[in-house]
mmCIF file of C-alpha atoms in Angstrom:
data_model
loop_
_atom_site.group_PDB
_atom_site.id
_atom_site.type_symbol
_atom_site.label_atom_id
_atom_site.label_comp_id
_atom_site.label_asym_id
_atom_site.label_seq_id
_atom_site.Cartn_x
_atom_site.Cartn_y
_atom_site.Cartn_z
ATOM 1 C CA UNK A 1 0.000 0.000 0.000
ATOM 2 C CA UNK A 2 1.410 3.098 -0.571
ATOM 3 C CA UNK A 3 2.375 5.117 1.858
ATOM 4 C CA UNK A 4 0.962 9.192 2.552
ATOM 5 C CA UNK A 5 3.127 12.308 3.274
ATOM 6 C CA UNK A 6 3.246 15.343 4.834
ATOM 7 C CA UNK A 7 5.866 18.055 4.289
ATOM 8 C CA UNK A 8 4.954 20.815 6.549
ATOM 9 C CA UNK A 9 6.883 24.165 5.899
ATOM 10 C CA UNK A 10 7.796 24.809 2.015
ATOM 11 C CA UNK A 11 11.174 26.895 2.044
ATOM 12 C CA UNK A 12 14.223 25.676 -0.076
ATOM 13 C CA UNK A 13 14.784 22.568 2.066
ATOM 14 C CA UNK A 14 10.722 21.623 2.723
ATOM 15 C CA UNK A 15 9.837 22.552 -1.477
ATOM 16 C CA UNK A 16 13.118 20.065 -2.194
ATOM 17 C CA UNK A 17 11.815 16.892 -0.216
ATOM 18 C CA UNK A 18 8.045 17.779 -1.578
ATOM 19 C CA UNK A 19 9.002 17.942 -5.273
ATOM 20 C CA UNK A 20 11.442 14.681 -4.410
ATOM 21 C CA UNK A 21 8.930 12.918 -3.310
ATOM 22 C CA UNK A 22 6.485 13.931 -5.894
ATOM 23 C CA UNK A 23 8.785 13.501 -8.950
ATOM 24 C CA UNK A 24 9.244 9.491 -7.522
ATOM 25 C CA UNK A 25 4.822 9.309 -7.247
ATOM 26 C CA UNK A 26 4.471 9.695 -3.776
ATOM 27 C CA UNK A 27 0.996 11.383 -1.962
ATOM 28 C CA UNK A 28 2.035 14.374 -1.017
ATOM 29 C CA UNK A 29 0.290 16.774 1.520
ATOM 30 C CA UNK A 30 2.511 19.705 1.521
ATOM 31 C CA UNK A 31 1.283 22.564 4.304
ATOM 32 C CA UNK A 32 2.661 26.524 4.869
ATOM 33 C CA UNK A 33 1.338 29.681 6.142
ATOM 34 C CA UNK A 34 2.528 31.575 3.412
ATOM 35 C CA UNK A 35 -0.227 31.830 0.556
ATOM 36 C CA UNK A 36 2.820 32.474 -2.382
ATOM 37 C CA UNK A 37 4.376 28.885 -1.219
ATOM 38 C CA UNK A 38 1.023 27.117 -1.144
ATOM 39 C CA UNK A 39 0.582 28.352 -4.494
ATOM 40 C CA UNK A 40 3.676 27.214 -6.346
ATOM 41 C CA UNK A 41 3.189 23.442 -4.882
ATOM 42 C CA UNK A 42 -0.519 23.041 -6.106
ATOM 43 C CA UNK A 43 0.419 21.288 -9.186
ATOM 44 C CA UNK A 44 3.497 19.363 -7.926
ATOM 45 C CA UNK A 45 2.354 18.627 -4.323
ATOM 46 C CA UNK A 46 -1.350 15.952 -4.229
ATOM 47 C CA UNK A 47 -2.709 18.777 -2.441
ATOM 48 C CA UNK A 48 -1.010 21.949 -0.395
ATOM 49 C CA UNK A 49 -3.032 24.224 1.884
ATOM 50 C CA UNK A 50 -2.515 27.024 3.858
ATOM 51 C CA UNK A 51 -2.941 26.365 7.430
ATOM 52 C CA UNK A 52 -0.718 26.987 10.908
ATOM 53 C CA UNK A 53 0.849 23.449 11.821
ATOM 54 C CA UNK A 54 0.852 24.976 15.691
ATOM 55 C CA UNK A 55 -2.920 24.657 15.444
ATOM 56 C CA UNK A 56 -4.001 21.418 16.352
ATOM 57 C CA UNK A 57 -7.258 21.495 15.473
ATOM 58 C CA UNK A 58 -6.150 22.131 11.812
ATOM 59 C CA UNK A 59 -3.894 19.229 11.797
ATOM 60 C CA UNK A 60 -6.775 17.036 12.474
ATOM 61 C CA UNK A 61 -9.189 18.592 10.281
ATOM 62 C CA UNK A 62 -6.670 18.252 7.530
ATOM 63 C CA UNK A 63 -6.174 14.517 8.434
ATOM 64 C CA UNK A 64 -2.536 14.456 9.338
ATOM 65 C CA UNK A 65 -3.281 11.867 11.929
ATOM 66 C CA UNK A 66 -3.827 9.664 8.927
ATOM 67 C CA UNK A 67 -0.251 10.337 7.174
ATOM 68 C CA UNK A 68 2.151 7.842 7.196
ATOM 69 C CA UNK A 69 5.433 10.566 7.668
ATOM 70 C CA UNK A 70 5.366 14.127 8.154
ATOM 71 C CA UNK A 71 8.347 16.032 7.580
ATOM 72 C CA UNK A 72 8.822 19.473 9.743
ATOM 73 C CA UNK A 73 10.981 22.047 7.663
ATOM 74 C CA UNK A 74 9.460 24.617 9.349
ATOM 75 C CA UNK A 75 12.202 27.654 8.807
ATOM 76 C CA UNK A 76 13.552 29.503 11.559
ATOM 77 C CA UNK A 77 10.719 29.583 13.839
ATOM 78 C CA UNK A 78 12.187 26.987 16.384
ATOM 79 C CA UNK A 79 8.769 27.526 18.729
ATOM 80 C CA UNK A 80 6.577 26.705 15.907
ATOM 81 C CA UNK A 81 9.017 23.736 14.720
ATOM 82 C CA UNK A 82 8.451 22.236 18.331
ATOM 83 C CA UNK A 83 5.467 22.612 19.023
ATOM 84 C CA UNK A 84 4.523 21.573 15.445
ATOM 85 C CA UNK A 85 6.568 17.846 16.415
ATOM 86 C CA UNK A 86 4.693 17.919 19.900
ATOM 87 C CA UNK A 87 1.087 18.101 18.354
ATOM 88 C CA UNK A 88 2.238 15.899 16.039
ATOM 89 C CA UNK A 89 3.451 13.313 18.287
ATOM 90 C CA UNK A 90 -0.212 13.854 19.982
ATOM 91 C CA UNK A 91 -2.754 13.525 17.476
ATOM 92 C CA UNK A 92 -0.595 9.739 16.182
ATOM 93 C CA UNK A 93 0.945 10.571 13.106
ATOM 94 C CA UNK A 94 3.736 7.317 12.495
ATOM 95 C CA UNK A 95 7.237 9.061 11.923
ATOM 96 C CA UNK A 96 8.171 12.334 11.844
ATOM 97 C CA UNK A 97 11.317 13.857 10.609
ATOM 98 C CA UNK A 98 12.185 17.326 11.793
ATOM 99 C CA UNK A 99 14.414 19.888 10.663
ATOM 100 C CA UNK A 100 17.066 20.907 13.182
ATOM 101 C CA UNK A 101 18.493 24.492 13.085
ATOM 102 C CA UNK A 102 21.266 23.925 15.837
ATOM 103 C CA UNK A 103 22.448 21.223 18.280
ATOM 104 C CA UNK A 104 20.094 22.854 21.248
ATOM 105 C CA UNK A 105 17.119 22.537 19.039
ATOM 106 C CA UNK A 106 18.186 18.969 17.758
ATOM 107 C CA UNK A 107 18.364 18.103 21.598
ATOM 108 C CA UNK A 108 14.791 19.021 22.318
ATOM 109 C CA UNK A 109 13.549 17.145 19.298
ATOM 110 C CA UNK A 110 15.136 14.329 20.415
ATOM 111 C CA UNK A 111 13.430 14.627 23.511
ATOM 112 C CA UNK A 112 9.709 15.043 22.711
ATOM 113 C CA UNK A 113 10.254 11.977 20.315
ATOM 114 C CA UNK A 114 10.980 13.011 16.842
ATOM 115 C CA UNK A 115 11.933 9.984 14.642
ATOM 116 C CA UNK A 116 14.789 11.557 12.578
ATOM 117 C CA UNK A 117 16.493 14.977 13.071
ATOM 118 C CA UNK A 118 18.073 16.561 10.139
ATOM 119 C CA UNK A 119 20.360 19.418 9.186
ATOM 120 C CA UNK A 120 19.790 20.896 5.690
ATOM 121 C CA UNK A 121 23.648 22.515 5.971
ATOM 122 C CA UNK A 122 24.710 18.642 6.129
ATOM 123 C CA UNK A 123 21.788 17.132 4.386
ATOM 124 C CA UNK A 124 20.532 16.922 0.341
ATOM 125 C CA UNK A 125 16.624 17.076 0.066
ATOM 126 C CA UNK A 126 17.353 14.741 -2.737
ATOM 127 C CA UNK A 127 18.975 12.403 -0.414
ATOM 128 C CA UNK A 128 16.799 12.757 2.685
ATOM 129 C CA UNK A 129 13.880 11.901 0.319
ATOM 130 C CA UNK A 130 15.220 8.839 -1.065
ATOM 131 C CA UNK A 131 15.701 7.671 2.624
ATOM 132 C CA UNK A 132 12.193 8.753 3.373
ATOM 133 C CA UNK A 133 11.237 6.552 0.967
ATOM 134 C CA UNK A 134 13.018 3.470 1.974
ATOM 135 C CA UNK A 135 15.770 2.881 4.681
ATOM 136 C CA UNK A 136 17.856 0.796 2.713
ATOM 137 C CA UNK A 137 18.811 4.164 0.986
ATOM 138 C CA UNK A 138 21.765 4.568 3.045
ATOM 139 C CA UNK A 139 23.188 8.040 0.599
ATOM 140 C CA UNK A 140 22.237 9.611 -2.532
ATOM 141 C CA UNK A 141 24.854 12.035 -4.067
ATOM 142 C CA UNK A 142 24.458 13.705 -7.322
ATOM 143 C CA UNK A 143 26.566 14.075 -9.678
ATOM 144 C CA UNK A 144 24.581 16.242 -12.152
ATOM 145 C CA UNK A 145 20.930 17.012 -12.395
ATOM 146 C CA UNK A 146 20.147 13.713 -13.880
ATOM 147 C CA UNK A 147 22.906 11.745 -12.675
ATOM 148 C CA UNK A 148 23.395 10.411 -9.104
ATOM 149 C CA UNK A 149 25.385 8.059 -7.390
ATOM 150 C CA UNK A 150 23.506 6.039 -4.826
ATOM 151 C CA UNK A 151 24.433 3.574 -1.969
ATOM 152 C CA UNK A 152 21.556 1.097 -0.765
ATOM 153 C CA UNK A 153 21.633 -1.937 1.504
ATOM 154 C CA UNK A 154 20.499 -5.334 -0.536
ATOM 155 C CA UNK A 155 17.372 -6.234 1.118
ATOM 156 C CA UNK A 156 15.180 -9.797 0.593
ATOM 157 C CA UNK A 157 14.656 -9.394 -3.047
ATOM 158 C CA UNK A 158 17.730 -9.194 -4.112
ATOM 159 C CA UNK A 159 19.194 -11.517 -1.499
ATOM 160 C CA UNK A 160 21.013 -14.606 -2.889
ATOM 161 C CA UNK A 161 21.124 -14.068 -6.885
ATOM 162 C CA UNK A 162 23.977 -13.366 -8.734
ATOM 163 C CA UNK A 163 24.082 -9.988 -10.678
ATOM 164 C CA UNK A 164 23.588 -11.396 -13.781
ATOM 165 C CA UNK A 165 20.484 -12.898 -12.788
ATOM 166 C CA UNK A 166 19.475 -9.284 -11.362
ATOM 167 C CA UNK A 167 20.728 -7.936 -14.684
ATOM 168 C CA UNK A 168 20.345 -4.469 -13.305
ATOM 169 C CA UNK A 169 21.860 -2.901 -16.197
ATOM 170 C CA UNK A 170 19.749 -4.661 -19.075
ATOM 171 C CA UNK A 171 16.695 -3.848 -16.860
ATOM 172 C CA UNK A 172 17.401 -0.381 -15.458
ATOM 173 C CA UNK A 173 20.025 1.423 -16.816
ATOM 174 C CA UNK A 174 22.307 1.524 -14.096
ATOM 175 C CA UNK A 175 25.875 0.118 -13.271
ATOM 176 C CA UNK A 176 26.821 -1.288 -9.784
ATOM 177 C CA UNK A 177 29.748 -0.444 -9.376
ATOM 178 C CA UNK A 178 31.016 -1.730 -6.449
ATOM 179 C CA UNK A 179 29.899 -3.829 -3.326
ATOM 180 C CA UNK A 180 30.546 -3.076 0.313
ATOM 181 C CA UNK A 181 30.919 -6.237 2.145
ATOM 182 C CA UNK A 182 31.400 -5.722 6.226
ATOM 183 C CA UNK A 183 35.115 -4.143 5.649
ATOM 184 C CA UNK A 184 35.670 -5.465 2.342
ATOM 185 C CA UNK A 185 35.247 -3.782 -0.697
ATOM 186 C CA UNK A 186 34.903 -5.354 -4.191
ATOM 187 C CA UNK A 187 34.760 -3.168 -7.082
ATOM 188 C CA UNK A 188 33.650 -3.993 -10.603
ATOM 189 C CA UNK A 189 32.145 -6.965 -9.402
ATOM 190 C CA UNK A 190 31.682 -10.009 -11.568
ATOM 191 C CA UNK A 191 28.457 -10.938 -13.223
ATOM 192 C CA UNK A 192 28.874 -14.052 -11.513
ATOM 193 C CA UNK A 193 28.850 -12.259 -8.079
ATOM 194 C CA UNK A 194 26.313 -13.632 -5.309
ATOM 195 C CA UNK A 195 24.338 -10.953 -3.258
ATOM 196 C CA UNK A 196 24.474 -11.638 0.411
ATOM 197 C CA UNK A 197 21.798 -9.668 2.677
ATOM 198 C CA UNK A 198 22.970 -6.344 3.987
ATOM 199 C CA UNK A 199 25.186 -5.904 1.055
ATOM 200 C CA UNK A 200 25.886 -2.477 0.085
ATOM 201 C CA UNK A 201 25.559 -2.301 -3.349
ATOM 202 C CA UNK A 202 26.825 1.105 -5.491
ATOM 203 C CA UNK A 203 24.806 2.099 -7.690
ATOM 204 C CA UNK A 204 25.185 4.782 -10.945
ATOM 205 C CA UNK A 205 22.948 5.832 -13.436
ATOM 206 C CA UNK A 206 20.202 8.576 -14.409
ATOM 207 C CA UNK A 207 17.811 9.716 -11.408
ATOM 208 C CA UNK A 208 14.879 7.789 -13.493
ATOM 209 C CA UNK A 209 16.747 4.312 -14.103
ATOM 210 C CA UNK A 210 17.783 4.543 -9.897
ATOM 211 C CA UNK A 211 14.171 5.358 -9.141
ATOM 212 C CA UNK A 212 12.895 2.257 -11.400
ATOM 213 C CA UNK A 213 15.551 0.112 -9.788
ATOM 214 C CA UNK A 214 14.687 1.327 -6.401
ATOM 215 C CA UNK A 215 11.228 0.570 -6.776
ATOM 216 C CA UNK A 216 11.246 -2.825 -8.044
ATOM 217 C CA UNK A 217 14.364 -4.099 -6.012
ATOM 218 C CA UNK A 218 14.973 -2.365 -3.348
ATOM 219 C CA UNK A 219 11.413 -0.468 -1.151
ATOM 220 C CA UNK A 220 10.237 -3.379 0.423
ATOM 221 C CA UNK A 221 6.464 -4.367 -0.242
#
């Protein structure tokens, strides 16, 4: 089933992880006070609204308590970013991911029980989506706009088979290009090469082939 999200605050870092997660098909309920912002997301966003996330009677009436994963990038209001994550927390949403503007603010996230904490100076939208997406996405770096190199942990379906019997290329366009193993590193592996679970595979190709591959082989069902 797929899964519903909520990206609540629509700056640079909150409009990267809404159109991320967009572009790769995701429902997307993208939320900010500012009229302008809601505006530019209505046709990339499944629905944006203009609301205050520090109201909690709008959060419900909006149905956040039904999302999935909300995503705080609420800008440099660190009240509003809190108390946003505490109502939140409250009303049952699953996981929430908060934006952290300094240690002192990551500290209180971390205790009124914010799932991930991240810091857009350290962290790529692009990257952070991908691992919204699916935790096996362990990083995403881009190389171009189209082009990105991606690491991802082997999960159950790939578990076992050889990558010639994956035949990621032939199927999605992209090259593994090496494979972590523990402390071992093999790169240009052989066709004949047997996936073990919790591989790290290394992955490069076009943002479209990675998304195909990601979909099919590596978001578990």
């Amino acid at each position: 089933m797929k899964k519903l999200y909520g990206v609540i605050g629509l700056g640079r870092f909150g409009g990267s992880i809404c159109k991320e997660l967009s572009k790769e098909g995701e429902e997307v309920l993208a939320l900010d006070l500012d009229e302008d912002k809601v505006n530019e997301y209505k046709e990339i966003a499944s629905d944006s609204v203009i609301a205050d996330s520090t109201d909690e009677l709008a959060l419900k009436e909006l149905g956040f308590r039904n999302l999935d994963h909300v995503i705080v990038a609420i800008g440099d209001n660190i009240h509003a970013s809190i108390l946003t994550t505490l109502l939140l927390r409250e009303i049952g949403v699953k996981r929430i991911t908060v934006k952290a503007q300094n240690d002192y603010h990551e500290k209180i996230l971390e205790k009124i029980g914010a799932d991930e904490i991240v810091h857009p100076e350290r962290d790529m939208g692009k990257r952070i989506a991908h691992s919204i997406i699916s935790s096996n996405v362990l990083d995403y770096l881009e190389l171009s706009d189209e082009y990105s190199v991606v690491e991802i942990k082997a999960g159950e379906k790939m578990q076992g088979k050889t990558l010639m019997e994956l035949d990621i290329r032939a199927k999605f366009g992209c090259n593994v290009v090496a494979i972590k193993r523990g402390k071992e590193i093999n790169v240009s592996p052989m066709a004949n090469e047997k996936i073990l679970y919790d591989d790290i595979l290394i992955i490069i190709g076009a943002d479209k082939d990675i998304s195909r591959f990601e979909k099919a082989l590596v978001i578990e069902d």
